[in-house]
């Protein structure tokens, strides 16, 4: 069926975080919210149908994830990424961030050094710091708006005794889909210095322009043995409110330790609606996903062309993956706080401040373009007028 991604759907009435927290975080609830990384699109019809069927059953008691759930995950990964996953090494969890936090807290030791590549998704910082592990920030290199891993710096950090690296692949917020060669080179450093990798691949189905995502654990058997991969259907199919994800371990011992931790907390994570929704997504969601990716590509082109033509002081490159655009606003001459205030109070648009992703995000803003184009048109027009009056 043909999906209509132009449809504007009310999200305020469903307490969507991007609306509900506007006043608290940005000072007004009337801003155009282009910050939280979820999509303003209705999900694939087979997901809605499966959830309706599940509701019709009428009983929502304690539930288990069937074996077929994990088969569906494996099949989807095999089909879209040619990645063979051993079902026995897979655990279900409440989300990618809860998984990463639990891995850091329970599978590393206090004081262990953990590398992240900045600018990067803010909760990575907190996951490390709140567990009293030491954060080692390896800044990405920016060349003409495109970001690259900084291997010299990574090796330097490795020599400082790093034990873990949290990889963001594809990378939020800069939109890079790391190539096989880039990941392999990173992997070589990790193997040389005995660094284990937590590979956050939550955006790995949101790949644009025919780019190719390489699962880090699929590069070689050696890398598989040092990698814990975190994936999820929730980002891909816009189901974040159902709180569910998958973790893939290199061996049964680590999986067992992880599972035991959740057991002790009495967290099953088997929300019955998420089972129905995610199985339907993996089995029947690809038609929607393909149309979604086309629509996001068109939105990206629309936004890029608009900035180039009407707001050239703000530079923007097309992301290779994700639905997030990284706006270089440095020419406006505003610092992080001033830039956010300018975008909210003068342009009426709420975006994530670049400094949220690390100090090298100063002067940047992250814009979520997974919304109907009419909303982007309005936001861009408001930004254009505000910049012209600056
Ligand atoms: C890189 C990255 N990891 C994790 C998450 C959060 O995932 P979850 O909602 O499954 O905890 C996000 C959400 O934006 C993200 O961008």
Coordinates of C-alpha atoms and ligand atoms in Angstrom, one line a residue:
X1 CA 0.0 0.0 0.0
X2 CA 1.0 3.6 -0.5
X3 CA 1.7 5.4 2.8
X4 CA 1.1 9.1 3.3
X5 CA 4.0 10.6 5.2
X6 CA 2.6 14.1 4.6
X7 CA -0.2 13.5 7.0
X8 CA 0.0 15.7 10.1
X9 CA -1.0 13.7 13.2
X10 CA -1.6 15.3 16.6
X11 CA 1.0 14.1 19.1
X12 CA 0.4 16.6 21.9
X13 CA -2.7 14.7 23.0
X14 CA -0.7 11.5 23.4
X15 CA 1.9 13.2 25.6
X16 CA 4.7 12.8 23.1
X17 CA 7.9 13.8 24.9
X18 CA 8.9 16.3 22.1
X19 CA 5.8 18.3 23.0
X20 CA 5.4 17.5 26.7
X21 CA 8.9 18.6 27.7
X22 CA 9.0 21.7 25.5
X23 CA 8.0 24.2 28.2
X24 CA 10.4 22.7 30.8
X25 CA 13.4 22.5 28.5
X26 CA 12.9 25.3 26.0
X27 CA 10.6 27.7 27.8
X28 CA 7.5 27.5 25.6
X29 CA 5.1 24.7 24.6
X30 CA 4.4 26.5 21.3
X31 CA 7.6 25.7 19.5
X32 CA 8.0 23.5 16.5
X33 CA 9.6 20.4 18.1
X34 CA 12.5 19.1 15.9
X35 CA 14.6 17.7 18.8
X36 CA 13.6 14.2 20.2
X37 CA 14.7 11.4 17.8
X38 CA 11.4 9.8 17.0
X39 CA 9.2 10.2 13.9
X40 CA 6.0 12.1 13.4
X41 CA 4.7 9.4 11.0
X42 CA 2.0 6.8 11.6
X43 CA 3.6 3.3 11.7
X44 CA 3.2 0.5 9.1
X45 CA -0.4 -0.7 8.8
X46 CA 0.5 -4.4 9.6
X47 CA 1.9 -3.2 13.0
X48 CA -1.4 -1.4 13.8
X49 CA -3.4 -4.5 12.7
X50 CA -1.3 -6.8 14.8
X51 CA -1.7 -4.6 17.8
X52 CA -5.5 -4.3 17.3
X53 CA -5.7 -8.1 17.1
X54 CA -3.7 -8.4 20.3
X55 CA -6.0 -5.9 22.0
X56 CA -9.0 -7.9 20.8
X57 CA -7.7 -10.9 22.7
X58 CA -8.5 -8.9 25.8
X59 CA -5.9 -10.4 28.2
X60 CA -2.7 -8.6 28.9
X61 CA -1.1 -10.8 31.6
X62 CA 2.5 -11.9 32.0
X63 CA 3.8 -12.9 28.7
X64 CA 6.9 -14.5 27.2
X65 CA 8.8 -13.7 24.0
X66 CA 8.3 -16.7 21.8
X67 CA 11.2 -18.4 19.9
X68 CA 9.7 -17.1 16.7
X69 CA 10.3 -13.5 17.9
X70 CA 14.1 -14.2 17.9
X71 CA 13.8 -16.0 14.6
X72 CA 12.2 -12.8 13.1
X73 CA 15.0 -10.7 14.4
X74 CA 17.6 -13.0 12.9
X75 CA 15.8 -13.2 9.5
X76 CA 15.5 -9.4 9.3
X77 CA 19.2 -8.9 10.0
X78 CA 20.2 -11.6 7.6
X79 CA 18.0 -10.2 4.8
X80 CA 18.9 -6.5 5.2
X81 CA 22.5 -6.7 6.4
X82 CA 23.6 -10.2 5.5
X83 CA 24.4 -10.7 9.2
X84 CA 24.2 -14.1 10.7
X85 CA 23.3 -14.0 14.3
X86 CA 23.3 -16.9 16.7
X87 CA 19.9 -16.9 18.4
X88 CA 21.3 -18.4 21.5
X89 CA 23.4 -15.3 22.1
X90 CA 20.6 -12.8 22.0
X91 CA 18.7 -11.2 24.9
X92 CA 15.7 -9.0 24.8
X93 CA 15.9 -5.7 26.8
X94 CA 13.9 -2.6 27.6
X95 CA 15.8 -0.4 25.2
X96 CA 19.3 0.3 23.9
X97 CA 20.2 2.8 26.6
X98 CA 19.1 0.6 29.5
X99 CA 21.2 -2.2 27.9
X100 CA 24.2 0.0 27.6
X101 CA 23.9 1.3 31.1
X102 CA 23.5 -2.2 32.5
X103 CA 26.5 -3.5 30.5
X104 CA 28.7 -0.6 31.8
X105 CA 27.5 -1.0 35.4
X106 CA 27.8 -4.8 35.5
X107 CA 30.3 -6.0 33.0
X108 CA 33.0 -3.3 33.5
X109 CA 34.8 -2.4 36.7
X110 CA 34.8 0.9 38.6
X111 CA 37.5 3.1 37.2
X112 CA 37.6 1.4 33.8
X113 CA 38.2 3.8 31.0
X114 CA 35.6 3.9 28.3
X115 CA 36.1 5.7 24.9
X116 CA 33.3 7.5 23.1
X117 CA 33.7 9.5 19.8
X118 CA 32.3 13.0 20.2
X119 CA 30.1 14.7 19.2
X120 CA 27.9 11.8 20.2
X121 CA 24.5 10.9 21.7
X122 CA 24.5 12.5 25.1
X123 CA 23.3 9.5 27.2
X124 CA 26.7 7.7 26.4
X125 CA 28.4 10.3 28.6
X126 CA 26.0 9.7 31.4
X127 CA 26.1 5.9 31.2
X128 CA 29.8 6.0 31.8
X129 CA 30.0 8.8 34.3
X130 CA 27.1 7.7 36.5
X131 CA 28.7 4.3 36.8
X132 CA 31.9 6.0 38.0
X133 CA 33.8 4.7 35.0
X134 CA 36.3 7.1 33.4
X135 CA 35.2 8.7 30.1
X136 CA 37.8 9.2 27.4
X137 CA 36.5 11.5 24.6
X138 CA 38.0 10.9 21.2
X139 CA 36.8 13.8 19.0
X140 CA 35.8 12.9 15.5
X141 CA 37.7 14.9 12.8
X142 CA 35.6 17.3 10.7
X143 CA 36.7 18.0 7.1
X144 CA 34.4 20.2 5.0
X145 CA 31.3 19.2 7.0
X146 CA 32.1 15.4 6.8
X147 CA 33.2 13.6 9.9
X148 CA 35.9 10.9 10.2
X149 CA 37.2 8.8 13.0
X150 CA 40.4 10.1 14.5
X151 CA 42.6 7.0 14.6
X152 CA 45.7 8.7 16.0
X153 CA 43.7 10.0 18.9
X154 CA 41.9 6.6 19.3
X155 CA 45.3 4.9 19.6
X156 CA 46.4 7.5 22.1
X157 CA 43.3 6.8 24.2
X158 CA 43.9 3.1 23.8
X159 CA 47.4 3.5 25.2
X160 CA 45.9 5.2 28.2
X161 CA 44.4 1.8 29.1
X162 CA 40.9 2.0 27.7
X163 CA 38.9 -1.1 28.4
X164 CA 35.8 -0.4 26.4
X165 CA 34.6 1.7 23.5
X166 CA 31.0 2.6 22.8
X167 CA 30.6 2.8 19.1
X168 CA 27.7 4.7 17.5
X169 CA 27.1 3.1 14.1
X170 CA 25.5 4.8 12.2
X171 CA 26.6 7.9 14.1
X172 CA 24.2 10.2 15.9
X173 CA 24.4 13.2 15.4
X174 CA 26.7 13.5 12.4
X175 CA 24.9 10.9 10.2
X176 CA 27.9 8.9 9.1
X177 CA 27.4 5.3 8.0
X178 CA 30.8 4.1 8.8
X179 CA 32.4 2.1 5.9
X180 CA 33.7 -1.5 6.3
X181 CA 37.3 -0.1 6.0
X182 CA 36.7 2.5 8.7
X183 CA 35.2 0.0 11.1
X184 CA 37.9 -2.6 10.3
X185 CA 40.7 0.0 11.1
X186 CA 38.9 0.8 14.4
X187 CA 38.6 -2.9 15.1
X188 CA 42.3 -3.4 14.5
X189 CA 43.1 -0.8 17.2
X190 CA 40.6 -2.5 19.6
X191 CA 42.2 -5.9 19.0
X192 CA 45.7 -4.6 19.4
X193 CA 45.0 -3.0 22.8
X194 CA 42.4 -5.4 24.2
X195 CA 39.5 -3.0 24.0
X196 CA 36.0 -4.5 24.0
X197 CA 33.2 -2.8 22.0
X198 CA 29.6 -1.9 22.8
X199 CA 28.2 -1.3 19.3
X200 CA 25.1 0.8 19.3
X201 CA 23.5 0.1 16.0
X202 CA 20.0 1.4 16.7
X203 CA 20.0 3.5 13.5
X204 CA 21.3 0.7 11.3
X205 CA 18.1 0.3 9.3
X206 CA 17.8 4.0 8.5
X207 CA 20.4 4.0 5.7
X208 CA 20.0 6.5 2.9
X209 CA 21.2 6.9 -0.7
X210 CA 22.2 3.2 -1.1
X211 CA 24.9 3.4 1.6
X212 CA 25.7 0.1 3.3
X213 CA 25.7 -0.5 7.0
X214 CA 28.3 -3.0 8.3
X215 CA 27.5 -4.7 11.6
X216 CA 30.7 -4.3 13.6
X217 CA 30.4 -7.9 14.9
X218 CA 30.1 -9.2 11.3
X219 CA 33.5 -8.0 10.2
X220 CA 35.5 -10.9 11.5
X221 CA 35.3 -13.7 14.1
X222 CA 37.9 -11.9 16.1
X223 CA 35.8 -8.7 16.3
X224 CA 32.6 -10.7 17.0
X225 CA 34.3 -12.1 20.1
X226 CA 35.0 -8.7 21.6
X227 CA 31.6 -7.0 20.6
X228 CA 28.3 -6.6 22.3
X229 CA 25.8 -5.3 19.7
X230 CA 22.7 -3.4 20.5
X231 CA 19.9 -3.2 18.0
X232 CA 16.2 -2.4 18.0
X233 CA 13.1 -2.3 15.9
X234 CA 11.9 0.8 17.8
X235 CA 14.0 3.4 15.9
X236 CA 13.4 1.8 12.5
X237 CA 9.6 1.4 12.9
X238 CA 8.8 4.3 15.2
X239 CA 7.9 2.2 18.2
X240 CA 10.1 3.8 20.9
X241 CA 7.2 4.1 23.3
X242 CA 7.0 0.3 23.4
X243 CA 10.5 0.2 25.0
X244 CA 12.1 -2.9 23.6
X245 CA 15.5 -3.8 22.1
X246 CA 17.9 -6.7 21.4
X247 CA 21.4 -7.3 22.7
X248 CA 23.7 -9.8 21.0
X249 CA 26.6 -11.1 23.1
X250 CA 29.8 -12.8 21.9
X251 CA 29.3 -15.8 24.3
X252 CA 26.8 -17.4 26.6
X253 CA 28.7 -16.5 29.7
X254 CA 28.2 -12.7 29.1
X255 CA 24.6 -13.2 28.0
X256 CA 24.0 -15.2 31.2
X257 CA 25.5 -12.4 33.4
X258 CA 23.4 -9.8 31.7
X259 CA 20.1 -11.8 31.9
X260 CA 20.8 -12.5 35.6
X261 CA 21.0 -8.8 36.3
X262 CA 17.6 -8.1 35.0
X263 CA 16.2 -11.2 36.8
X264 CA 17.4 -9.8 40.1
X265 CA 15.5 -6.6 39.4
X266 CA 12.5 -8.7 38.4
X267 CA 12.4 -6.9 35.1
X268 CA 11.0 -9.3 32.4
X269 CA 10.8 -6.7 29.7
X270 CA 8.2 -8.8 27.9
X271 CA 5.6 -6.1 27.2
X272 CA 3.0 -8.0 25.4
X273 CA 2.1 -5.2 22.9
X274 CA 5.7 -4.8 21.9
X275 CA 5.9 -8.5 21.0
X276 CA 3.0 -8.2 18.7
X277 CA 4.1 -4.9 17.2
X278 CA 7.8 -5.9 16.6
X279 CA 7.0 -9.3 15.1
X280 CA 4.6 -7.6 12.6
X281 CA 7.3 -5.0 11.9
X282 CA 10.0 -7.5 11.1
X283 CA 7.7 -9.7 9.1
X284 CA 5.6 -7.2 7.2
X285 CA 7.1 -3.7 7.7
X286 CA 9.6 -3.5 4.8
X287 CA 7.2 -2.0 2.4
X288 CA 6.6 0.9 4.8
X289 CA 10.3 1.1 5.6
X290 CA 11.3 1.5 1.9
X291 CA 8.8 4.3 1.4
X292 CA 9.9 6.0 4.6
X293 CA 13.5 6.0 3.5
X294 CA 12.6 7.7 0.2
X295 CA 10.5 10.3 2.1
X296 CA 13.4 11.0 4.5
X297 CA 15.8 11.4 1.5
X298 CA 13.4 13.9 0.0
X299 CA 13.2 15.8 3.3
X300 CA 17.0 15.8 3.6
X301 CA 17.3 17.2 0.1
X302 CA 14.6 19.8 0.8
X303 CA 16.3 21.0 3.9
X304 CA 19.7 21.1 2.4
X305 CA 18.5 23.0 -0.7
X306 CA 16.6 25.4 1.5
X307 CA 19.6 26.2 3.7
X308 CA 22.0 26.5 0.7
X309 CA 19.6 28.8 -1.1
X310 CA 18.0 31.0 1.6
X311 CA 20.1 30.6 4.8
X312 CA 23.7 30.1 3.5
X313 CA 25.2 31.1 6.8
X314 CA 24.0 27.8 8.1
X315 CA 25.9 25.0 6.4
X316 CA 24.5 21.5 6.2
X317 CA 25.6 18.2 4.7
X318 CA 23.4 15.3 3.8
X319 CA 23.5 12.5 6.4
X320 CA 24.4 9.0 5.0
X321 CA 22.0 7.5 7.5
X322 CA 19.6 8.4 10.3
X323 CA 16.9 11.1 10.0
X324 CA 19.0 13.7 11.8
X325 CA 20.7 16.7 10.2
X326 CA 23.7 18.4 11.8
X327 CA 23.6 22.1 11.2
X328 CA 26.8 24.1 11.3
X329 CA 25.6 27.5 12.6
X330 CA 29.1 28.7 13.6
X331 CA 28.9 31.6 11.2
X332 CA 26.0 33.1 13.2
X333 CA 28.6 33.8 15.9
X334 CA 26.5 32.6 18.8
X335 CA 27.7 30.2 21.6
X336 CA 25.8 27.1 22.6
X337 CA 23.3 28.7 25.0
X338 CA 22.8 31.8 22.8
X339 CA 22.2 29.6 19.7
X340 CA 19.5 27.5 21.4
X341 CA 17.8 30.7 22.8
X342 CA 18.0 32.3 19.3
X343 CA 16.4 29.2 17.7
X344 CA 13.6 29.0 20.3
X345 CA 12.8 32.7 21.1
X346 CA 13.5 34.2 17.6
X347 CA 12.7 31.3 15.2
X348 CA 10.3 29.3 17.4
X349 CA 12.0 26.0 16.6
X350 CA 13.2 23.6 19.3
X351 CA 16.3 21.6 18.1
X352 CA 19.0 19.8 20.1
X353 CA 22.0 22.0 20.9
X354 CA 25.3 20.8 19.5
X355 CA 26.8 21.1 23.0
X356 CA 24.5 18.4 24.2
X357 CA 26.7 16.0 22.1
X358 CA 30.0 17.2 23.5
X359 CA 32.1 20.4 23.6
X360 CA 33.1 20.0 19.9
X361 CA 29.3 20.4 19.1
X362 CA 29.5 24.1 20.0
X363 CA 28.0 26.2 17.2
X364 CA 25.9 23.3 15.8
X365 CA 22.3 22.2 16.1
X366 CA 20.7 18.8 15.4
X367 CA 17.5 18.9 13.4
X368 CA 15.2 15.9 13.2
X369 CA 13.7 15.8 9.7
X370 CA 11.4 12.7 10.2
X371 CA 8.2 14.8 10.0
X372 CA 5.8 15.9 7.4
X373 CA 7.4 18.3 4.9
X374 CA 4.9 21.0 5.7
X375 CA 6.3 21.2 9.2
X376 CA 9.9 21.5 7.9
X377 CA 8.8 24.2 5.5
X378 CA 7.3 26.2 8.4
X379 CA 10.3 25.7 10.6
X380 CA 12.8 26.7 7.8
X381 CA 10.8 29.8 6.9
X382 CA 10.9 30.9 10.6
X383 CA 14.6 30.2 10.8
X384 CA 15.2 32.2 7.6
X385 CA 13.4 35.2 8.9
X386 CA 15.1 35.0 12.3
X387 CA 18.6 34.8 10.7
X388 CA 17.8 37.7 8.4
X389 CA 17.0 39.8 11.4
X390 CA 20.1 38.8 13.4
Ligands
LIG1 C1 22.4 6.3 19.2 C2 21.2 6.1 20.1 N1 21.3 5.1 21.0 C3 20.2 4.8 21.8 C4 19.1 5.6 21.7 C5 17.9 5.3 22.7 O1 17.4 4.0 22.5 P1 16.3 3.4 23.4 O2 15.1 4.3 23.4 O3 16.1 2.0 22.9 O4 16.9 3.4 24.8 C6 19.0 6.6 20.8 C7 17.7 7.4 20.7 O5 17.7 8.4 20.0 C8 20.1 6.8 19.9 O6 20.1 7.8 19.0

